[in-house]
Amino acid sequence: MNGTDRTTGERRIVVGVDGSRPSRAALRWALGEARLTGAVVEAVTSWDEPGVYGRGITVSLEESDAVAGAELAELVTRETGRAPGAAVRQRVEHGSAGEVLVKLSEGAALLVVGGRGLGGFVGALLGSVARYCVRHAHCPVVLVRGDFAAGPVGDGRPAARGPSGRSPGPSGPRETAAGSAD
């Protein structure tokens, strides 16, 4: 698992983007990392059909994909303006966010997700998608918490650190936290 995609030969950073503040911070972190490493960022959004009982509004898969794609494109455009220089591919997938991201982590160098878990006990410090990704991803996972300024390490961007607060090192932990909790 060297982080180079077997089918394309490129180093890929997969980042989950749902429009939330933590996911925007995760995208900024991934863009900065891609600039440093020459990787391609694969910005992914996913959607799933909500469980509806009784009557509901029917929207086609194509319409849902189009709306999700437009929202993703707007976010990527806004964030790449803050951190130019990184190649970004956008992807809209149908399915559970955690399952989609884990599937796409196959062959990736990193999977980056925003952490927005709330609560007073350790299990609630990670959101359900982040927790699922940390447990099941096929590559190292970076969990970005708090707000995150774009830019390479050394120009105001907090360095990645492990759960202990120390730098992960060459064989670092599977779960890495970046940024700081607000």
Coordinates of N, CA, C and O in Angstrom, one line a residue:
M1 N 0.9 -1.2 0.0 CA 0.0 0.0 0.0 C 0.9 1.2 0.0 O 1.2 1.8 1.0
N2 N 1.3 1.7 -1.2 CA 2.2 2.8 -1.3 C 1.5 4.1 -1.6 O 2.1 5.1 -1.7
G3 N 0.2 4.1 -1.8 CA -0.6 5.3 -2.1 C -0.6 5.7 -3.5 O -1.1 6.7 -3.9
T4 N -0.1 4.8 -4.4 CA -0.2 5.1 -5.8 C -1.2 4.2 -6.4 O -1.2 3.0 -6.3
D5 N -2.2 4.8 -7.1 CA -3.3 4.1 -7.6 C -2.8 3.1 -8.7 O -2.1 3.5 -9.6
R6 N -3.1 1.8 -8.6 CA -2.7 0.8 -9.6 C -3.2 1.1 -11.0 O -2.5 0.8 -11.9
T7 N -4.4 1.6 -11.1 CA -5.0 1.7 -12.5 C -4.5 3.0 -13.1 O -4.3 3.0 -14.4
T8 N -4.2 4.1 -12.4 CA -3.8 5.4 -13.0 C -2.3 5.7 -12.8 O -1.8 6.5 -13.5
G9 N -1.7 5.1 -11.8 CA -0.3 5.4 -11.5 C -0.1 6.7 -10.8 O 1.0 7.1 -10.7
E10 N -1.2 7.3 -10.4 CA -1.0 8.6 -9.7 C -1.3 8.5 -8.2 O -2.0 7.6 -7.8
R11 N -0.7 9.4 -7.5 CA -0.9 9.5 -6.0 C -2.2 10.2 -5.8 O -2.4 11.3 -6.3
R12 N -3.2 9.6 -5.1 CA -4.5 10.2 -5.0 C -4.9 10.4 -3.5 O -4.6 9.6 -2.7
I13 N -5.4 11.6 -3.3 CA -5.9 11.9 -1.9 C -7.5 12.0 -2.1 O -8.0 12.9 -2.8
V14 N -8.2 11.2 -1.4 CA -9.7 11.2 -1.5 C -10.1 12.0 -0.3 O -9.7 11.8 0.8
V15 N -11.0 13.0 -0.6 CA -11.6 13.8 0.5 C -13.1 13.8 0.4 O -13.7 14.0 -0.6
G16 N -13.8 13.6 1.5 CA -15.2 13.6 1.6 C -15.7 15.1 1.8 O -15.2 15.8 2.7
V17 N -16.6 15.5 0.9 CA -17.1 16.9 1.0 C -18.6 16.9 1.0 O -19.3 16.4 0.1
D18 N -19.2 17.4 2.1 CA -20.7 17.5 2.2 C -21.2 18.9 2.4 O -22.3 19.1 2.6
G19 N -20.3 19.9 2.3 CA -20.7 21.3 2.4 C -20.6 21.8 3.9 O -20.6 23.0 4.1
S20 N -20.4 20.9 4.8 CA -20.2 21.4 6.2 C -18.9 22.1 6.4 O -18.0 21.9 5.6
R21 N -18.8 22.8 7.5 CA -17.6 23.5 7.8 C -16.4 22.5 8.0 O -15.3 22.8 7.4
P22 N -16.6 21.4 8.7 CA -15.5 20.5 8.8 C -15.1 19.9 7.5 O -13.9 19.6 7.2
S23 N -16.0 19.6 6.6 CA -15.6 19.0 5.3 C -14.9 20.1 4.4 O -14.0 19.7 3.6
R24 N -15.3 21.3 4.5 CA -14.6 22.4 3.8 C -13.1 22.5 4.3 O -12.2 22.7 3.6
A25 N -13.0 22.3 5.6 CA -11.6 22.4 6.2 C -10.8 21.1 5.8 O -9.6 21.3 5.5
A26 N -11.5 20.0 5.6 CA -10.8 18.8 5.2 C -10.4 19.0 3.7 O -9.3 18.6 3.3
L27 N -11.2 19.6 2.9 CA -10.8 19.9 1.5 C -9.6 20.8 1.4 O -8.7 20.6 0.7
R28 N -9.6 21.9 2.3 CA -8.5 22.8 2.3 C -7.2 22.0 2.7 O -6.1 22.2 2.1
W29 N -7.3 21.2 3.7 CA -6.1 20.4 4.1 C -5.6 19.5 3.0 O -4.4 19.5 2.7
A30 N -6.6 18.8 2.3 CA -6.2 17.9 1.2 C -5.5 18.7 0.1 O -4.6 18.2 -0.5
L31 N -6.0 19.9 -0.2 CA -5.5 20.7 -1.3 C -4.0 21.1 -0.9 O -3.1 21.1 -1.8
G32 N -3.8 21.5 0.3 CA -2.5 21.9 0.8 C -1.5 20.7 0.7 O -0.4 20.8 0.2
E33 N -2.0 19.5 1.1 CA -1.2 18.3 1.1 C -0.8 17.9 -0.4 O 0.3 17.5 -0.7
A34 N -1.8 18.1 -1.3 CA -1.6 17.8 -2.7 C -0.6 18.7 -3.3 O 0.3 18.2 -4.1
R35 N -0.6 19.9 -2.9 CA 0.4 20.9 -3.4 C 1.8 20.5 -3.0 O 2.8 20.6 -3.7
L36 N 1.9 20.0 -1.7 CA 3.2 19.5 -1.2 C 3.7 18.2 -1.8 O 4.9 18.1 -2.0
T37 N 2.8 17.3 -2.2 CA 3.2 16.0 -2.6 C 3.0 15.7 -4.1 O 3.4 14.7 -4.5
G38 N 2.3 16.6 -4.8 CA 2.0 16.4 -6.2 C 0.9 15.4 -6.4 O 0.7 14.9 -7.5
A39 N 0.1 15.1 -5.4 CA -1.0 14.2 -5.5 C -2.2 14.9 -6.2 O -2.2 16.1 -6.3
V40 N -3.1 14.1 -6.7 CA -4.4 14.6 -7.2 C -5.4 14.4 -6.1 O -5.5 13.4 -5.5
V41 N -6.2 15.5 -5.9 CA -7.3 15.4 -4.9 C -8.5 14.9 -5.6 O -8.9 15.4 -6.7
E42 N -9.2 14.0 -5.0 CA -10.4 13.5 -5.5 C -11.5 13.9 -4.5 O -11.6 13.3 -3.4
A43 N -12.2 15.0 -4.8 CA -13.2 15.5 -4.0 C -14.5 14.7 -4.2 O -15.0 14.7 -5.3
V44 N -15.1 14.1 -3.2 CA -16.2 13.2 -3.3 C -17.4 13.7 -2.5 O -17.2 14.0 -1.3
T45 N -18.5 13.7 -3.1 CA -19.7 13.9 -2.3 C -20.6 12.7 -2.6 O -20.6 12.2 -3.7
S46 N -21.4 12.3 -1.7 CA -22.3 11.2 -1.9 C -23.7 11.6 -1.3 O -23.8 12.5 -0.5
W47 N -24.7 11.0 -1.8 CA -26.0 11.2 -1.4 C -26.8 9.9 -1.4 O -26.4 8.9 -2.1
D48 N -27.7 9.8 -0.5 CA -28.5 8.5 -0.5 C -30.0 8.9 -0.4 O -30.3 10.0 0.1
E49 N -30.8 8.1 -0.9 CA -32.3 8.4 -0.8 C -32.7 8.3 0.6 O -32.5 7.3 1.3
P50 N -33.4 9.3 1.1 CA -33.9 9.2 2.5 C -35.0 8.2 2.6 O -35.8 8.1 1.6
G51 N -35.1 7.6 3.8 CA -36.3 6.7 4.0 C -37.5 7.5 4.1 O -37.6 8.5 4.9
V52 N -38.5 7.3 3.2 CA -39.7 8.0 3.2 C -40.9 7.1 3.4 O -41.0 6.0 2.8
Y53 N -41.8 7.4 4.4 CA -42.9 6.6 4.6 C -44.1 7.4 4.1 O -44.2 8.6 4.4
G54 N -45.0 6.8 3.5 CA -46.2 7.5 2.9 C -45.8 8.2 1.7 O -45.0 7.8 0.9
R55 N -46.4 9.3 1.4 CA -46.2 10.1 0.2 C -44.9 10.9 0.4 O -44.6 11.4 1.4
G56 N -44.2 11.0 -0.7 CA -43.0 11.8 -0.7 C -42.8 12.5 -2.1 O -43.5 12.2 -3.0
I57 N -41.8 13.3 -2.2 CA -41.5 14.0 -3.4 C -40.6 13.1 -4.2 O -39.6 12.6 -3.7
T58 N -40.9 12.9 -5.4 CA -40.0 12.0 -6.3 C -39.1 12.9 -7.1 O -39.5 13.8 -7.8
V59 N -37.8 12.6 -6.9 CA -36.8 13.3 -7.7 C -35.9 12.2 -8.4 O -35.6 11.2 -7.8
S60 N -35.6 12.4 -9.6 CA -34.9 11.4 -10.4 C -33.4 11.4 -9.9 O -32.9 12.3 -9.3
L61 N -32.8 10.2 -10.1 CA -31.4 10.1 -9.8 C -30.5 11.1 -10.5 O -29.6 11.7 -10.0
E62 N -30.9 11.4 -11.8 CA -30.1 12.3 -12.6 C -30.2 13.7 -12.0 O -29.2 14.5 -11.9
E63 N -31.4 14.1 -11.5 CA -31.6 15.4 -10.9 C -30.8 15.5 -9.6 O -30.2 16.5 -9.3
S64 N -30.9 14.5 -8.8 CA -30.1 14.5 -7.5 C -28.6 14.6 -7.8 O -27.9 15.3 -7.1
D65 N -28.1 13.8 -8.8 CA -26.7 13.9 -9.1 C -26.3 15.3 -9.6 O -25.3 15.8 -9.2
A66 N -27.2 15.9 -10.4 CA -26.9 17.2 -10.9 C -26.8 18.2 -9.8 O -25.9 19.1 -9.7
V67 N -27.7 18.2 -8.8 CA -27.7 19.1 -7.7 C -26.5 18.9 -6.9 O -25.8 19.9 -6.5
A68 N -26.2 17.7 -6.5 CA -25.0 17.4 -5.7 C -23.8 17.8 -6.4 O -22.8 18.3 -5.8
G69 N -23.7 17.5 -7.7 CA -22.5 17.9 -8.5 C -22.3 19.4 -8.6 O -21.2 19.9 -8.5
A70 N -23.4 20.2 -8.7 CA -23.3 21.6 -8.8 C -22.8 22.2 -7.4 O -22.0 23.1 -7.4
E71 N -23.3 21.6 -6.3 CA -22.9 22.1 -5.0 C -21.4 21.8 -4.8 O -20.7 22.6 -4.2
L72 N -21.0 20.6 -5.2 CA -19.6 20.2 -5.0 C -18.7 21.1 -5.9 O -17.7 21.6 -5.4
A73 N -19.1 21.4 -7.1 CA -18.3 22.2 -8.0 C -18.2 23.6 -7.4 O -17.1 24.2 -7.5
E74 N -19.2 24.1 -6.8 CA -19.1 25.5 -6.2 C -18.2 25.5 -5.1 O -17.3 26.4 -4.9
L75 N -18.2 24.5 -4.2 CA -17.3 24.4 -3.1 C -15.9 24.2 -3.5 O -15.0 24.9 -3.0
V76 N -15.7 23.3 -4.5 CA -14.3 23.1 -4.9 C -13.7 24.4 -5.6 O -12.6 24.7 -5.3
T77 N -14.5 25.1 -6.3 CA -14.1 26.3 -7.0 C -13.7 27.3 -5.9 O -12.7 28.0 -6.0
R78 N -14.5 27.5 -4.9 CA -14.3 28.4 -3.8 C -13.0 28.1 -3.1 O -12.1 28.9 -2.8
E79 N -12.8 26.8 -2.7 CA -11.6 26.4 -1.9 C -10.4 26.3 -2.8 O -9.3 26.6 -2.3
T80 N -10.4 26.0 -4.0 CA -9.2 26.0 -4.9 C -8.7 27.4 -5.1 O -7.5 27.6 -5.3
G81 N -9.6 28.3 -5.0 CA -9.1 29.7 -5.1 C -8.3 30.1 -4.0 O -7.4 31.0 -4.1
R82 N -8.5 29.5 -2.8 CA -7.7 29.8 -1.6 C -6.4 29.0 -1.6 O -5.4 29.4 -1.0
A83 N -6.3 27.9 -2.3 CA -5.1 27.1 -2.4 C -4.9 26.6 -3.8 O -5.1 25.5 -4.1
P84 N -4.5 27.5 -4.7 CA -4.3 27.2 -6.1 C -3.1 26.2 -6.3 O -2.2 26.2 -5.4
G85 N -3.1 25.5 -7.4 CA -1.9 24.7 -7.7 C -2.2 23.2 -7.5 O -1.3 22.4 -7.9
A86 N -3.3 22.8 -7.0 CA -3.5 21.4 -6.8 C -4.5 20.9 -7.9 O -5.5 21.6 -8.2
A87 N -4.3 19.7 -8.4 CA -5.2 19.1 -9.4 C -6.3 18.5 -8.6 O -6.1 17.8 -7.6
V88 N -7.6 18.8 -9.1 CA -8.8 18.3 -8.3 C -9.7 17.6 -9.3 O -10.0 18.2 -10.4
R89 N -10.1 16.4 -9.0 CA -11.2 15.7 -9.7 C -12.4 15.7 -8.8 O -12.3 15.6 -7.6
Q90 N -13.6 15.9 -9.4 CA -14.8 15.9 -8.6 C -15.6 14.6 -8.9 O -15.7 14.2 -10.1
R91 N -16.2 14.1 -7.9 CA -17.0 12.8 -8.0 C -18.2 12.9 -7.2 O -18.2 13.2 -6.0
V92 N -19.4 12.5 -7.8 CA -20.6 12.4 -7.1 C -21.0 10.9 -7.1 O -21.0 10.3 -8.2
E93 N -21.2 10.4 -5.9 CA -21.6 9.0 -5.8 C -22.9 8.8 -5.1 O -23.3 9.6 -4.2
H94 N -23.6 7.7 -5.4 CA -24.9 7.4 -4.7 C -24.6 6.4 -3.7 O -24.0 5.3 -4.0
G95 N -25.0 6.6 -2.5 CA -24.8 5.7 -1.4 C -24.4 6.3 -0.1 O -24.3 7.5 0.0
S96 N -24.2 5.5 0.9 CA -23.9 5.9 2.3 C -22.5 6.6 2.2 O -21.5 6.0 1.6
A97 N -22.3 7.7 2.8 CA -21.0 8.5 2.8 C -19.9 7.6 3.2 O -18.8 7.5 2.5
G98 N -20.0 7.0 4.3 CA -18.9 6.1 4.9 C -18.5 5.0 3.9 O -17.3 4.8 3.6
E99 N -19.5 4.3 3.4 CA -19.2 3.2 2.5 C -18.6 3.7 1.2 O -17.7 3.0 0.7
V100 N -19.1 4.8 0.7 CA -18.6 5.3 -0.6 C -17.1 5.7 -0.4 O -16.2 5.4 -1.2
L101 N -16.8 6.4 0.7 CA -15.4 6.9 0.9 C -14.5 5.7 1.2 O -13.3 5.7 0.7
V102 N -14.9 4.7 1.9 CA -14.1 3.5 2.1 C -13.8 2.8 0.8 O -12.7 2.4 0.5
K103 N -14.8 2.7 0.0 CA -14.6 2.0 -1.3 C -13.6 2.8 -2.1 O -12.7 2.2 -2.7
L104 N -13.7 4.1 -2.2 CA -12.8 4.9 -2.9 C -11.4 5.0 -2.3 O -10.5 5.5 -3.0
S105 N -11.3 4.7 -1.1 CA -10.0 4.7 -0.4 C -9.0 3.6 -0.9 O -7.8 3.7 -0.7
E106 N -9.6 2.6 -1.6 CA -8.8 1.5 -2.2 C -7.8 2.2 -3.2 O -8.2 2.9 -4.1
G107 N -6.5 2.0 -2.9 CA -5.4 2.5 -3.8 C -5.1 4.0 -3.6 O -4.2 4.5 -4.2
A108 N -5.8 4.6 -2.6 CA -5.5 6.0 -2.4 C -4.3 6.2 -1.4 O -4.0 5.3 -0.6
A109 N -3.6 7.3 -1.5 CA -2.5 7.6 -0.5 C -3.1 8.0 0.8 O -2.6 7.6 1.9
L110 N -4.2 8.8 0.8 CA -4.9 9.2 2.0 C -6.3 9.3 1.8 O -6.8 9.6 0.7
L111 N -7.1 9.2 2.9 CA -8.5 9.5 2.9 C -8.6 10.6 3.9 O -8.2 10.5 5.1
V112 N -9.2 11.8 3.5 CA -9.3 12.9 4.4 C -10.8 13.2 4.7 O -11.6 13.3 3.7
V113 N -11.2 13.3 6.0 CA -12.6 13.6 6.3 C -12.6 14.7 7.4 O -11.6 14.8 8.2
G114 N -13.6 15.4 7.4 CA -13.8 16.4 8.5 C -14.5 15.8 9.7 O -15.3 14.9 9.5
G115 N -14.1 16.2 10.9 CA -14.7 15.6 12.1 C -15.6 16.6 12.7 O -15.3 17.7 13.0
R116 N -16.8 16.2 12.9 CA -17.8 17.1 13.5 C -18.6 16.4 14.6 O -19.7 16.8 14.9
G117 N -18.0 15.3 15.1 CA -18.7 14.6 16.2 C -18.9 15.5 17.4 O -18.0 16.4 17.7
L118 N -20.0 15.4 18.0 CA -20.3 16.2 19.2 C -20.6 15.3 20.4 O -21.1 14.2 20.2
G119 N -20.4 15.8 21.5 CA -20.8 14.9 22.7 C -19.8 15.0 23.7 O -18.7 15.4 23.6
G120 N -20.2 14.4 24.9 CA -19.3 14.5 26.1 C -18.5 13.3 26.3 O -17.8 13.2 27.3
F121 N -18.6 12.3 25.5 CA -17.7 11.1 25.7 C -16.9 10.8 24.5 O -17.3 11.2 23.4
V122 N -15.8 10.0 24.6 CA -14.9 9.8 23.6 C -15.5 9.3 22.3 O -15.2 9.7 21.2
G123 N -16.4 8.3 22.4 CA -17.0 7.8 21.2 C -17.8 8.8 20.4 O -18.0 8.6 19.2
A124 N -18.2 9.9 21.0 CA -18.9 10.9 20.2 C -18.0 12.0 19.7 O -18.5 12.9 19.1
L125 N -16.7 11.9 19.9 CA -15.8 12.9 19.4 C -15.6 12.8 17.9 O -15.2 13.7 17.2
L126 N -15.9 11.6 17.4 CA -15.8 11.4 15.9 C -17.3 11.2 15.5 O -18.1 10.6 16.1
G127 N -17.6 11.8 14.4 CA -18.9 11.6 13.8 C -19.0 10.2 13.2 O -18.0 9.5 13.1
S128 N -20.2 9.8 12.9 CA -20.3 8.4 12.5 C -19.6 8.1 11.2 O -19.1 7.0 11.0
V129 N -19.6 9.0 10.2 CA -18.9 8.8 9.0 C -17.4 8.7 9.2 O -16.7 7.8 8.7
A130 N -16.8 9.6 10.0 CA -15.4 9.6 10.3 C -15.0 8.3 11.0 O -14.0 7.7 10.7
R131 N -15.8 7.9 12.0 CA -15.5 6.7 12.7 C -15.5 5.5 11.8 O -14.7 4.6 11.9
Y132 N -16.5 5.4 10.9 CA -16.6 4.3 9.9 C -15.3 4.3 9.0 O -14.8 3.2 8.8
C133 N -14.9 5.4 8.6 CA -13.8 5.5 7.7 C -12.5 5.1 8.4 O -11.7 4.4 7.9
V134 N -12.3 5.6 9.6 CA -11.1 5.2 10.4 C -11.0 3.7 10.6 O -10.0 3.1 10.5
R135 N -12.2 3.1 10.8 CA -12.2 1.6 11.1 C -12.0 0.8 9.8 O -11.5 -0.3 9.9
H136 N -12.5 1.3 8.7 CA -12.6 0.4 7.5 C -11.8 0.8 6.3 O -11.7 0.1 5.3
A137 N -11.2 2.0 6.3 CA -10.5 2.5 5.1 C -9.3 1.6 4.7 O -8.7 0.9 5.6
H138 N -9.0 1.6 3.4 CA -7.9 0.8 2.9 C -6.6 1.6 2.9 O -5.6 1.2 2.3
C139 N -6.6 2.8 3.4 CA -5.4 3.7 3.4 C -5.4 4.5 4.7 O -6.4 4.5 5.4
P140 N -4.3 5.2 5.0 CA -4.3 6.1 6.2 C -5.4 7.1 6.1 O -5.8 7.6 5.0
V141 N -6.0 7.5 7.3 CA -7.1 8.4 7.3 C -6.6 9.7 8.1 O -6.0 9.5 9.2
V142 N -6.9 10.9 7.5 CA -6.6 12.1 8.2 C -8.0 12.7 8.6 O -8.8 12.9 7.8
L143 N -8.1 13.0 9.9 CA -9.3 13.6 10.4 C -9.0 15.0 10.7 O -8.2 15.3 11.5
V144 N -9.7 15.9 10.0 CA -9.5 17.4 10.2 C -10.6 17.9 11.1 O -11.8 17.8 10.8
R145 N -10.2 18.4 12.2 CA -11.2 19.0 13.2 C -10.9 20.5 13.3 O -9.8 21.0 13.2
G146 N -12.0 21.3 13.4 CA -11.9 22.7 13.5 C -11.7 23.3 12.2 O -11.9 22.7 11.1
D147 N -11.5 24.6 12.2 CA -11.3 25.4 10.9 C -9.8 25.2 10.5 O -8.9 25.1 11.4
F148 N -9.6 25.3 9.3 CA -8.2 25.1 8.8 C -7.9 26.0 7.7 O -8.6 26.2 6.7
A149 N -6.8 26.8 7.8 CA -6.3 27.7 6.8 C -5.6 27.0 5.8 O -4.8 26.1 6.1
A150 N -5.8 27.4 4.5 CA -5.1 26.7 3.4 C -3.6 27.1 3.4 O -3.2 28.2 3.9
G151 N -2.8 26.3 2.9 CA -1.3 26.6 2.8 C -0.5 25.5 3.2 O -0.9 24.6 4.0
P152 N 0.8 25.4 2.7 CA 1.6 24.3 3.1 C 2.1 24.4 4.6 O 2.0 25.5 5.2
V153 N 2.5 23.3 5.1 CA 3.0 23.3 6.5 C 4.1 24.4 6.6 O 5.0 24.5 5.7
G154 N 4.1 25.2 7.6 CA 5.2 26.2 7.7 C 4.7 27.6 7.4 O 5.3 28.6 7.7
D155 N 3.5 27.7 6.8 CA 3.0 29.1 6.6 C 1.6 29.3 7.3 O 0.7 29.8 6.7
G156 N 1.5 28.8 8.5 CA 0.3 29.0 9.2 C -0.6 27.8 9.3 O -1.6 27.8 10.1
R157 N -0.4 26.8 8.5 CA -1.2 25.6 8.5 C -0.8 24.7 9.7 O 0.4 24.3 9.7
P158 N -1.6 24.3 10.6 CA -1.2 23.4 11.7 C -0.7 22.1 11.1 O -1.3 21.6 10.1
A159 N 0.4 21.6 11.7 CA 0.9 20.3 11.2 C 0.0 19.2 11.7 O -0.7 19.3 12.7
A160 N -0.1 18.1 10.9 CA -0.8 16.9 11.3 C -0.2 16.4 12.6 O 0.9 16.4 12.9
R161 N -1.1 15.8 13.5 CA -0.6 15.2 14.7 C -1.5 14.0 15.0 O -2.7 14.0 14.6
G162 N -0.9 13.1 15.7 CA -1.7 11.9 16.2 C -2.6 12.2 17.3 O -2.5 13.3 17.9
P163 N -3.4 11.3 17.7 CA -4.3 11.5 18.9 C -3.6 11.9 20.2 O -4.1 12.6 21.0
S164 N -2.3 11.5 20.3 CA -1.5 11.9 21.5 C -1.0 13.3 21.4 O -0.5 13.9 22.4
G165 N -1.2 14.0 20.2 CA -0.7 15.3 20.1 C 0.7 15.4 19.5 O 1.2 16.5 19.1
R166 N 1.3 14.2 19.3 CA 2.6 14.2 18.7 C 2.6 14.0 17.2 O 1.6 13.5 16.7
S167 N 3.6 14.3 16.5 CA 3.7 14.1 15.0 C 3.6 12.6 14.8 O 4.2 11.8 15.5
P168 N 2.9 12.2 13.7 CA 2.8 10.7 13.5 C 4.0 10.0 13.1 O 4.1 8.8 13.3
G169 N 5.0 10.6 12.5 CA 6.3 9.9 12.2 C 6.0 9.1 10.9 O 4.9 8.9 10.4
P170 N 7.1 8.4 10.5 CA 7.0 7.7 9.2 C 6.1 6.5 9.2 O 5.5 6.2 8.2
S171 N 5.9 5.8 10.4 CA 5.0 4.7 10.4 C 3.8 5.1 11.3 O 3.2 4.2 11.9
G172 N 3.4 6.4 11.3 CA 2.5 7.0 12.2 C 1.2 6.2 12.4 O 1.0 5.2 11.8
P173 N 0.3 6.7 13.2 CA -0.9 6.0 13.5 C -1.9 6.0 12.3 O -1.7 6.8 11.4
R174 N -2.8 5.1 12.3 CA -3.7 5.0 11.2 C -4.6 6.2 11.2 O -5.1 6.7 10.2
E175 N -5.0 6.7 12.4 CA -5.8 7.9 12.5 C -5.0 9.1 12.9 O -4.2 9.0 13.8
T176 N -5.1 10.1 12.1 CA -4.3 11.3 12.3 C -5.3 12.5 12.4 O -6.2 12.6 11.6
A177 N -5.1 13.3 13.4 CA -6.0 14.5 13.5 C -5.2 15.7 13.1 O -4.0 15.8 13.4
A178 N -5.8 16.6 12.3 CA -5.2 17.8 11.9 C -6.1 19.0 12.3 O -7.3 18.9 12.4
G179 N -5.5 20.1 12.5 CA -6.2 21.3 13.0 C -6.5 21.2 14.4 O -5.9 20.4 15.2
S180 N -7.3 22.0 14.9 CA -7.6 22.0 16.3 C -9.1 22.2 16.6 O -9.8 22.7 15.8
A181 N -9.6 21.6 17.6 CA -11.0 21.7 17.9 C -11.3 23.1 18.3 O -10.6 23.7 19.1
D182 N -12.4 23.6 17.8 CA -12.8 25.0 18.1 C -13.7 25.0 19.4 O -14.5 24.2 19.6

